[in-house]
XYZ file of C-alpha atoms in Angstrom:
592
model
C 100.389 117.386 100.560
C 97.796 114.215 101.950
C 97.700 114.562 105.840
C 99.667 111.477 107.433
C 96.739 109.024 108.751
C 97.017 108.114 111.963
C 95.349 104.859 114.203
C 95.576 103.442 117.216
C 96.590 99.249 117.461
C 93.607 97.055 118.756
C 95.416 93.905 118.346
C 98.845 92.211 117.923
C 99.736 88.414 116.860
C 102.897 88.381 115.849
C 104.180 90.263 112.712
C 100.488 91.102 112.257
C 99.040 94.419 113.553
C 95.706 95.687 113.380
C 94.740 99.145 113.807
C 91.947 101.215 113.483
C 91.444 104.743 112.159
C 92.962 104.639 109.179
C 90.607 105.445 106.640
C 92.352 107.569 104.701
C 95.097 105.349 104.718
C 95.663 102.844 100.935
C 96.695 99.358 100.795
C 100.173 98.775 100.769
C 101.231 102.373 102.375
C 104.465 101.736 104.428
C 103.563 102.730 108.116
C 105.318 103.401 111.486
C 104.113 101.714 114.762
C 104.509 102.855 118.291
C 106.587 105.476 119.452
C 109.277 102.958 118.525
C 108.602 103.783 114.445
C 108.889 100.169 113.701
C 108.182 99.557 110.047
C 105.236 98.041 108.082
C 103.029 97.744 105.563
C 99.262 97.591 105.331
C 98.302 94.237 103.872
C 94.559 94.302 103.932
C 92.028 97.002 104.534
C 88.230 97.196 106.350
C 86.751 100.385 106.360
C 89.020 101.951 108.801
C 90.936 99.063 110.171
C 94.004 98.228 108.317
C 95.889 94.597 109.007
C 99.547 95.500 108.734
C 102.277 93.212 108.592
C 105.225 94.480 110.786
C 108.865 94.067 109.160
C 110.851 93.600 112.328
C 109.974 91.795 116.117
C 106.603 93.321 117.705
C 107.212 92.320 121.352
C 105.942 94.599 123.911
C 103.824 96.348 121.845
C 100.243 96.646 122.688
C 96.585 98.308 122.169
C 96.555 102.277 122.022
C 99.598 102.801 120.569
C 100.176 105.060 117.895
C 100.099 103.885 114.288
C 101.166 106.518 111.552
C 100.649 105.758 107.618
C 103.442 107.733 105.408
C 100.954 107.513 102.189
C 103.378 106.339 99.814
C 103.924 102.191 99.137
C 106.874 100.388 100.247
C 109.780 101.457 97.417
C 113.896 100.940 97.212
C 116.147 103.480 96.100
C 117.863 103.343 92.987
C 120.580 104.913 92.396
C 124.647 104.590 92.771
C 126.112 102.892 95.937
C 123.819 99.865 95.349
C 126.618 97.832 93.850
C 128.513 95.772 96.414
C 126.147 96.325 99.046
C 124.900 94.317 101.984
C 120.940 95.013 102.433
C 118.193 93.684 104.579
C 114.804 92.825 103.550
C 113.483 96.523 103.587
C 116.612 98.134 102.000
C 118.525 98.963 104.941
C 122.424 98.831 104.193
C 123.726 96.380 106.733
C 127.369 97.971 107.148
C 125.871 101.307 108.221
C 123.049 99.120 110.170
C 126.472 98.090 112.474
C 127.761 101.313 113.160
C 124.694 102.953 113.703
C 123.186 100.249 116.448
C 125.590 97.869 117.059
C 125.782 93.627 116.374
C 121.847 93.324 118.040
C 120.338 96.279 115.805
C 117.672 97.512 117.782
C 114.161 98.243 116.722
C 113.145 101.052 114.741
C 116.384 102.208 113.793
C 116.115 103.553 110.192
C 119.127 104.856 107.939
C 118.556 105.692 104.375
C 119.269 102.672 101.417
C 121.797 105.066 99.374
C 124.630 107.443 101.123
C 123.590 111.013 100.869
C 127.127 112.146 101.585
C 129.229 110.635 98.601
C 129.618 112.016 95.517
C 130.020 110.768 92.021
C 131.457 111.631 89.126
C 128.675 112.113 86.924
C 129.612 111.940 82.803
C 126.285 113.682 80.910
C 125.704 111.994 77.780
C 122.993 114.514 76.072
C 123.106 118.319 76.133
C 120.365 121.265 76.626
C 118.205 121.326 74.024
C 117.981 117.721 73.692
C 114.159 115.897 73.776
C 113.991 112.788 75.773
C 111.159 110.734 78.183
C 111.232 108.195 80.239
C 113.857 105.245 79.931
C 116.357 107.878 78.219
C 120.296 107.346 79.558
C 121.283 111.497 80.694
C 124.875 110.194 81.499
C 126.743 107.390 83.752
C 128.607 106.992 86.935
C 131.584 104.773 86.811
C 130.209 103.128 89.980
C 132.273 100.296 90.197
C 135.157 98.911 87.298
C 133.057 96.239 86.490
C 129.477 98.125 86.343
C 128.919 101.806 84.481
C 125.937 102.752 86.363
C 123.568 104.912 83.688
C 121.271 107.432 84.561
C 118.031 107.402 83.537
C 115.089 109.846 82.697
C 112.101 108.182 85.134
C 109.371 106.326 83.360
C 106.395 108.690 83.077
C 108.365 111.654 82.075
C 109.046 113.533 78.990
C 110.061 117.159 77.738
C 113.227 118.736 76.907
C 116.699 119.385 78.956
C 117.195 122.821 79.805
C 120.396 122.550 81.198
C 123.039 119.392 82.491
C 126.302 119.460 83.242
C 129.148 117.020 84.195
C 130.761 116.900 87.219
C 130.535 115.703 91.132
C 127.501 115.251 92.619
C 125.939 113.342 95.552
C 122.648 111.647 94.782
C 120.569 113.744 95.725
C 121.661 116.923 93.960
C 120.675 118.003 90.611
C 122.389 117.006 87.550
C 119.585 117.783 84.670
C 116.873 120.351 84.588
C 113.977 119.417 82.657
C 111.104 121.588 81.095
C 108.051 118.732 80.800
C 105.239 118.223 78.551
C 103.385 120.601 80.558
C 105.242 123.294 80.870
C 106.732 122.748 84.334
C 110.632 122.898 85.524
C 111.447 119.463 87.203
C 114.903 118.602 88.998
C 116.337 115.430 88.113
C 118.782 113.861 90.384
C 121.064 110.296 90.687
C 117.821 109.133 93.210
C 114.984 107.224 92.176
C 112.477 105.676 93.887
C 110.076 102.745 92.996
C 107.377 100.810 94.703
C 108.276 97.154 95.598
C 105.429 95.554 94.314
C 104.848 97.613 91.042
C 106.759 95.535 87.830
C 108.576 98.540 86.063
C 107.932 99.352 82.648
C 109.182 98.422 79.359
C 108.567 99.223 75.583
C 107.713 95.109 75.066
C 108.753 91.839 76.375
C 110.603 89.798 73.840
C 110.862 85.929 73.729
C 114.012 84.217 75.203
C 116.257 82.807 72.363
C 119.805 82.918 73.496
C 121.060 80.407 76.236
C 122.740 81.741 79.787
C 125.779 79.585 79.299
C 126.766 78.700 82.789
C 129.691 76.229 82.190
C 128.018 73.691 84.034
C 127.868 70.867 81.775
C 124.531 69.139 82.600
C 122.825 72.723 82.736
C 124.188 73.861 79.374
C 123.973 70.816 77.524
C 121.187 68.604 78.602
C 119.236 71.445 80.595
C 120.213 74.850 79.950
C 118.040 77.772 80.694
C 117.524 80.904 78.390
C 118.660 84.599 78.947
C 115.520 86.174 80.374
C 114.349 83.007 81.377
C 113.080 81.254 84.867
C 114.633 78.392 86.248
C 114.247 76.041 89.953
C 116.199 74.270 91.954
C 114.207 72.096 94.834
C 115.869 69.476 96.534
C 116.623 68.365 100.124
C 119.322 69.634 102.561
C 122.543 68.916 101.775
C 122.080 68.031 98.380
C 123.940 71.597 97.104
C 121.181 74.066 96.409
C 123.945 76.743 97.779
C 126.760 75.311 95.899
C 125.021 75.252 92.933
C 123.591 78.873 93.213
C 127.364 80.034 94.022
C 128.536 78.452 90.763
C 125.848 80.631 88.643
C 126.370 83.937 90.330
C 130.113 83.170 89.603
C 130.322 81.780 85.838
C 126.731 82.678 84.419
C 126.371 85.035 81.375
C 125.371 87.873 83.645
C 126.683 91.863 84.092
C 125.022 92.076 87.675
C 124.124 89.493 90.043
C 121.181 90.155 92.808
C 121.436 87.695 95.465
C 118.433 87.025 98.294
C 119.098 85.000 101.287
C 115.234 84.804 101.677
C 114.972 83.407 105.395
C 118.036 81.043 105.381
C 119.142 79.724 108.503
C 122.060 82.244 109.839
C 124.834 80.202 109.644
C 124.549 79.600 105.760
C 123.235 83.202 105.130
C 126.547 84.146 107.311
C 128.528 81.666 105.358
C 127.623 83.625 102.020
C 127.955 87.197 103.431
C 131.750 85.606 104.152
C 131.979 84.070 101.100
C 130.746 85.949 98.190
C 133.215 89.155 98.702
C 136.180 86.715 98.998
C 134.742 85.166 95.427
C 137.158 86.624 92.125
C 134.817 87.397 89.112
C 136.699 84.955 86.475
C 136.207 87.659 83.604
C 137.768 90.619 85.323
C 140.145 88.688 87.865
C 138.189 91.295 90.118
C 136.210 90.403 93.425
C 132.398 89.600 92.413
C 130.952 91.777 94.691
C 132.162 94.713 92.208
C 129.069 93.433 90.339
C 126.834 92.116 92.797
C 124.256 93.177 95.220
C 123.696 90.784 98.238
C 120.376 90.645 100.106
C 120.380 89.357 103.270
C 117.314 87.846 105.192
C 118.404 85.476 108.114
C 115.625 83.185 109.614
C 116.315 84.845 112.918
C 114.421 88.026 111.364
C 110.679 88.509 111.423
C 108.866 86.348 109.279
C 107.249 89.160 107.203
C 110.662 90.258 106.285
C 111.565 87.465 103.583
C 108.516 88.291 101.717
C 109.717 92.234 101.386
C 113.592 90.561 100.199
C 111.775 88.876 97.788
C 110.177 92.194 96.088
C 113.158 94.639 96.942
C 115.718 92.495 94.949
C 113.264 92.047 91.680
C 112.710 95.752 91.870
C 116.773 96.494 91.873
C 116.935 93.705 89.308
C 114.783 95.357 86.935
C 116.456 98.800 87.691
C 119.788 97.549 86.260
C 117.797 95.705 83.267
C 116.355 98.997 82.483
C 120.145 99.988 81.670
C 120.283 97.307 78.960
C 122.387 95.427 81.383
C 121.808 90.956 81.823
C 121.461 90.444 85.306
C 120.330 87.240 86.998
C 118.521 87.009 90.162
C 119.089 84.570 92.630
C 116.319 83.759 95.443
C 117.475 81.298 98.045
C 114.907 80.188 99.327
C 111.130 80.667 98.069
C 110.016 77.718 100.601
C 110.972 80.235 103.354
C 108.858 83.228 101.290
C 105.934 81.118 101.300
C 105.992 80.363 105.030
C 105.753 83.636 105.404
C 102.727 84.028 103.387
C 101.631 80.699 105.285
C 102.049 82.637 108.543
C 100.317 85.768 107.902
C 97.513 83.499 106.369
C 96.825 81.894 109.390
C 97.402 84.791 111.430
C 94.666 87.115 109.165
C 91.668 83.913 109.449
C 92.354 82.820 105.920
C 90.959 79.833 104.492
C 94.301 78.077 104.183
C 94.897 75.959 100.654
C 96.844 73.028 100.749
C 99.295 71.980 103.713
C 97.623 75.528 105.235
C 99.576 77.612 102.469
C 97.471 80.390 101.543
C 95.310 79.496 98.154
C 96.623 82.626 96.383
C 100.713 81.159 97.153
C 100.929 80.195 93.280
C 99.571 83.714 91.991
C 102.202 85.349 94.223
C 104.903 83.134 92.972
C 103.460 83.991 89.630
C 104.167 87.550 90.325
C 107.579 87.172 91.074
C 108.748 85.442 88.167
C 106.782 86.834 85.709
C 108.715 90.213 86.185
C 111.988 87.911 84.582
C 112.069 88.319 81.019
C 113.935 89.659 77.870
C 112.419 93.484 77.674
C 112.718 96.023 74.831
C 113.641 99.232 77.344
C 112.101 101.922 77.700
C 113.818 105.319 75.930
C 114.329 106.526 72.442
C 117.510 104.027 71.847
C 115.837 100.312 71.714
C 118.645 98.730 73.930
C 117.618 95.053 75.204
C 117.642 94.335 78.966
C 117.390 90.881 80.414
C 116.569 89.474 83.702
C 116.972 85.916 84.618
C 115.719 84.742 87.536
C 116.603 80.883 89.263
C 115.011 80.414 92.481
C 115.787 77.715 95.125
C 113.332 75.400 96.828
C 113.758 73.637 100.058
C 111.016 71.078 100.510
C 110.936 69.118 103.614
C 112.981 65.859 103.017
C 112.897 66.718 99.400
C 109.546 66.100 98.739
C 108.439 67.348 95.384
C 105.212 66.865 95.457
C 104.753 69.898 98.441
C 102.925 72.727 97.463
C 105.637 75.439 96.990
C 107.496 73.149 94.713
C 104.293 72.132 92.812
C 103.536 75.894 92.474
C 106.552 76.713 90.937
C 106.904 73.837 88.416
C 103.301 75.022 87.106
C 105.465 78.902 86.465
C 109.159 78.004 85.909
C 110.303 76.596 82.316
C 113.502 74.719 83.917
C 113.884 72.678 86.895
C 116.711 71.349 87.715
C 116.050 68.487 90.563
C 118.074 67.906 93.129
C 118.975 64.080 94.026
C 119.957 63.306 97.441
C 120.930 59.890 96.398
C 123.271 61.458 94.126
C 125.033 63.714 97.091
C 125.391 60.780 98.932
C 127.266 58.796 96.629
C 129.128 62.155 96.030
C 128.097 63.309 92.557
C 127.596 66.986 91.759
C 125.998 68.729 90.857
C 123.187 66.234 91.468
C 121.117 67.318 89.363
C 118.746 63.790 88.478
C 119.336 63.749 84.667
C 115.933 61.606 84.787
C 113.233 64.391 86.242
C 114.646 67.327 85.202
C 113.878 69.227 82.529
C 113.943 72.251 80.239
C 111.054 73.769 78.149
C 113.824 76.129 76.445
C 115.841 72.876 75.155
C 114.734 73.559 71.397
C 115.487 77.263 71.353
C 118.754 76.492 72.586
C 119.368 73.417 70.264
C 118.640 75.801 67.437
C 120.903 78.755 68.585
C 123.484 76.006 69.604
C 123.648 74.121 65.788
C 123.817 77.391 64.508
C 126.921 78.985 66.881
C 128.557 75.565 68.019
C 128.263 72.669 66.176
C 125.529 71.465 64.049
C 125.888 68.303 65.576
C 124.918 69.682 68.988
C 121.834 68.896 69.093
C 121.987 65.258 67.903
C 124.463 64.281 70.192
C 122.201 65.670 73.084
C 119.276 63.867 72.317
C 121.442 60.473 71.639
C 123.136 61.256 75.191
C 119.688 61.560 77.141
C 118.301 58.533 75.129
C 121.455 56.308 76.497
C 120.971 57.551 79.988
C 116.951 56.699 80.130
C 118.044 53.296 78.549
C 120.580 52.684 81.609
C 118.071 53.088 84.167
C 115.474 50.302 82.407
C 118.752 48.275 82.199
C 120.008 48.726 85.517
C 116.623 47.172 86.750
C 117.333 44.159 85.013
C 120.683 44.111 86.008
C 119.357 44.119 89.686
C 117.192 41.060 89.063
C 118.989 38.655 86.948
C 122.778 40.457 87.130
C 124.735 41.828 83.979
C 126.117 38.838 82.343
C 123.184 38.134 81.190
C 122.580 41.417 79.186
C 123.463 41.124 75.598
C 126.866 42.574 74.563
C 125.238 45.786 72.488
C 123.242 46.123 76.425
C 126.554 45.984 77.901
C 128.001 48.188 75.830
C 124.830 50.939 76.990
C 125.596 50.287 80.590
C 129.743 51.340 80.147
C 128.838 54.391 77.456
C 126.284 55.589 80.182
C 128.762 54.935 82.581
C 131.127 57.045 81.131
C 128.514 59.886 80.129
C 127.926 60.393 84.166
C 131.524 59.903 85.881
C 133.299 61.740 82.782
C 130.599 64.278 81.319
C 127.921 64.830 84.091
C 129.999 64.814 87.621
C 131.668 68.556 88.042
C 133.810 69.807 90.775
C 133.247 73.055 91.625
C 136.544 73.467 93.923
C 138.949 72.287 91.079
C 140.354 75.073 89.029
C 140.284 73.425 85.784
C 136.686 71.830 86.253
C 134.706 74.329 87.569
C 134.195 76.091 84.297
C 133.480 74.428 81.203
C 133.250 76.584 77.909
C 130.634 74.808 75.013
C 133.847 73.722 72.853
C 134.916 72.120 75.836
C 131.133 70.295 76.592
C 130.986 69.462 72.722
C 134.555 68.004 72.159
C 133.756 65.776 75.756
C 130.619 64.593 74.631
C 131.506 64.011 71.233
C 134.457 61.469 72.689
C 131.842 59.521 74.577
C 128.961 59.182 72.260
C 131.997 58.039 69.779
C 132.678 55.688 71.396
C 129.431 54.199 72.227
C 128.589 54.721 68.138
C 132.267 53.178 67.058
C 131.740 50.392 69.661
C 128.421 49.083 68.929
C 129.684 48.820 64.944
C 132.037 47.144 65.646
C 130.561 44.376 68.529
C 127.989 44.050 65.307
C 131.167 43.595 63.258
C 132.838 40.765 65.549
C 134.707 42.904 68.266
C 135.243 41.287 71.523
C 133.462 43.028 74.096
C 136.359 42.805 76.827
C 138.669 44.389 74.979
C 136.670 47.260 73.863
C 136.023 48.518 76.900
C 139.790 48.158 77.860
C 141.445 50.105 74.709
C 144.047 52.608 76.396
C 142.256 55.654 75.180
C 139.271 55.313 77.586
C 141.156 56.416 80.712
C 141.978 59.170 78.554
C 138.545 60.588 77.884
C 138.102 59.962 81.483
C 140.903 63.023 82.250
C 139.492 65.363 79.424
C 137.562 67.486 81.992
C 141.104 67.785 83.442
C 142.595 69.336 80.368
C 142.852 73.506 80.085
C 140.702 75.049 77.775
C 143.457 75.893 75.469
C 144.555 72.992 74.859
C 141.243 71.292 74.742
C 140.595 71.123 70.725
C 144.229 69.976 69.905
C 144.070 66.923 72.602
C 140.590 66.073 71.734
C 141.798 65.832 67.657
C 144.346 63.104 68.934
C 141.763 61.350 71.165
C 139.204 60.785 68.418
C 142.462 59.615 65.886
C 143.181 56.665 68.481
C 139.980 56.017 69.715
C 139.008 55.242 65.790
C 142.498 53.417 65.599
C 142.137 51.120 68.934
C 138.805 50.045 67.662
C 139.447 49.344 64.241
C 142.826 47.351 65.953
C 140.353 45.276 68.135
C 137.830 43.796 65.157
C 138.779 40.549 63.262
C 140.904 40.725 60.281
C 138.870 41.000 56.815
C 135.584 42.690 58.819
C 136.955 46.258 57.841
């Protein structure tokens, strides 16, 4: 076994520590400084100086001190007991963070990602005998009643089992015994280990088809993203980045959820750490965290920290994808990653890029979501795994044209922009139906004609058209005032109208309204683009505009979002019944 390498420090700024005397030392080797065995990671190498950035606070410490690599890069464990937890940035389980060192956890205190001491009831799924490599499921843990955790051969390895049995086992003991390839023995346990910054493997990546319905109707409907796909949220404080983010962890088409708090300010990373275990999973009736894993990186904690959150919760991620499971990923928020990078730019000499963010900030981002995806896993079976990953951006004052956001436009296929105008006039989501976008729109149309309605996708594209044709009208309006439109203008102004206070605005906090299936989003939209079709025939066929927009049933498309699901398709039939009947009722005798 490699010698540890050890160097002394010649220079601390901050999370950054130099040392020299560490030749035999690799990039990105995890490393203990001081006596104090504070952790790092060795960012850059000279000869025998390594730059390392430290993951927690490096007051006090100073030249000559001790710096000892551990040869192996910064990895998570992977195995049971990762469901439901509470980690930091580097993997340490918060709950046992408590108990060991208090409320103020003091430096250097490490305690191991998974509990040594439980055990598990381990079901084996194959039998001596069997061939398998890497990828291959040996059996499953019954982890949590939402999540059947499966245990997996490691990539890399093949051969055949010489024995396995069932039974109750802690993570680290053996469960399979494996003759390889070449001839040697290997124990297999629960534990696996993988390094952060290393994308784990799959057969092939597949192209996102499906859509992730979320039940939020202006994500489904006018932008939806796909299964496997990437999606952003930037947009100013206050304008519900969190809220939003909440919503999708909650309702989104996903098995596991991996949540980052990636440098939030400690009140609203508290507020989620209080908030997500008192959440109830709507399929199960269960609470969410029996499917979630919550990472949790306050701005109060060394900078460096957010960027390891970042990689530790795309490396779980993929671990449960590898089980054929969907998970989504939620990172909240980048900005706060990449002033991370920005600091240990400035604090290595860098040349800094724009705004003095490092020039290689949009080849990191890259990075990160490029490891989303829809993946053919790896084992003998062919099972599909799918990662989805939505990351928040918090530019200052909501400026999109700052470099973070502008970096991950150029990677993400969906943003979804925040408005604050919107929040302040008290419409959520507000999501600005006029700069966002989704590059997976015709996917989704397709797959939505096909398992919806075929008139999904028609009614869509009608719906955006009317709302860009409101806001040329609405300038207009502002200079020479609305009786002046044309009647057929008018018309635009009430259907568009309609399309954002009945269709578009969502409350998350009503029970009814906070989840809305696709019958649900077609049957609403169908009512309103109805009546904007119905109405302009018959204005062209005499109909007085004033009392077309005051037939009875409009207040009643107004309440559909109000209506339970199950009663949704009956109530909409009547709806469309009088809606044709108080038009026809409104248009001159002999026109029909």
């Amino acid at each position: 076994m490699k010698k540890n390498s050890q160097g002394r420090i010649v220079k601390v700024s901050g999370p950054l520590v130099v040392a020299e005397g560490m030749r035999d030392a690799n990039m990105f080797d995890v490393v203990r400084v001081s006596d104090e065995r504070l952790i790092g990671e060795i960012i850059e190498m000279h000869g025998d100086r390594a730059s390392i950035q430290v993951y927690e606070e490096t007051a006090g410490l100073g030249p000559g001190e001790i710096v000892e690599s551990e040869n192996a890069p910064l990895s998570v464990e992977l195995a049971p007991g990762l469901i439901g937890g509470i980690f930091d940035g580097i993997q340490r389980p918060l709950d046992r963070l408590v108990t060991l060192a208090g409320n103020n956890i003091a430096r250097g205190v490490t305690v191991e990602a998974i509990d040594r001491e439980k055990k598990w009831d381990f079901e084996a799924l194959l039998t001596s005998g069997q061939r398998v490599e890497g990828g291959d499921i040996l059996g499953a843990v019954r982890e949590t009643s939402l999540v059947l955790h499966k245990i997996m051969v490691p990539p890399g390895i093949s051969g055949e089992i010489e024995s396995i049995a069932s039974g109750s086992y802690t993570v680290t003991e053996t469960i399979c015994r494996l003759r390889t390839d070449d001839g040697q023995v290997r124990d297999l346990s629960m534990l696996q280990k993988w390094p952060v910054r290393r994308e784990r493997p799959s057969q092939e990546k597949l192209a996102p088809e499906e859509p992730m319905i979320t039940g939020q109707r202006i994500i489904d409907t006018f932008f939806p993203v796909a299964k496997g796909g990437t999606a952003a949220v930037p947009g100013p404080f206050g304008s519900g980045k969190t809220v939003i983010q909440h919503q999708l962890a909650k309702w989104a088409e996903a098995d596991i959820v991996v949540y980052i708090g990636c440098g939030e300010r400690g009140n609203e990373m508290t507020d989620v750490l209080l908030e997500f275990p008192e959440l109830v999973d709507p399929k199960s009736g269960e609470s969410l965290m029996k499917r979630t894993i919550l990472i949790a990186n306050t701005s109060d904690m060394p900078v460096a920290a957010r960027e390891a959150s970042i990689y530790t919760g795309i490396t779980i991620a993929e671990y449960f994808r590898d089980m054929g499971y969907s998970v989504s990923i939620m990172a909240d928020s980048t900005s706060r990653w990449a002033e991370a990078l920005r600091e240990m730019s400035g604090r290595l000499e860098e040349m800094p890029g724009e705004e003095g963010y490092p020039a290689y900030l949009g080849s990191r981002m890259a990075n990160f979501y490029e490891r989303a995806g829809v993946v053919r896993c790896l084992g003998q079976d062919g099972r599909i795994g799918v990662l989805t990953a939505i990351g928040a951006v918090s530019p200052p004052g909501g400026d999109l044209s700052d470099p973070v956001v502008q970096s991950t436009l150029r990677i993400v296929k969906v943003f979804w922009g925040l408005d604050s105008a919107l929040a302040y006039r008290r419409h959520f989501p507000a999501i600005n139906w006029l700069n966002s976008y989704s590059l997976y729109s015709d996917q989704v149309d397709e797959w939505m004609d096909r398992e919806i309605s075929s008139e999904w996708s028609y009614l869509r594209s009608q719906a955006m058209i009317l709302l860009q044709e409101e806001s040329e009208l609405e300038e207009i309006v502002q200079l020479v005032g609305q009786d002046s439109l044309s009647t057929s203008d008018r018309l635009k102004l009430e259907a568009a109208r309609s399309l954002r206070e009945d269709f578009l605005h969502q409350n998350s906090f009503d029970e009814i309204d906070t989840y809305t299936s696709l019958t649900k989003q077609l049957r609403m939209l169908s009512l309103v683009m109805q009546f904007y079709f119905l109405g302009s025939k018959a204005l062209s066929d005499g109909a007085p505009f004033r009392e077309l927009i005051e037939i009875p049933v409009l207040d009643e498309i107004a309440r559909l979002k109000s209506v339970p699901e199950d009663r949704i398709v009956s109530h909409a039939d009547r709806l469309e019944l009088e809606l044709t009947e108080q038009i026809n009722s409104i248009i001159p005798q002999g026109v029909h």
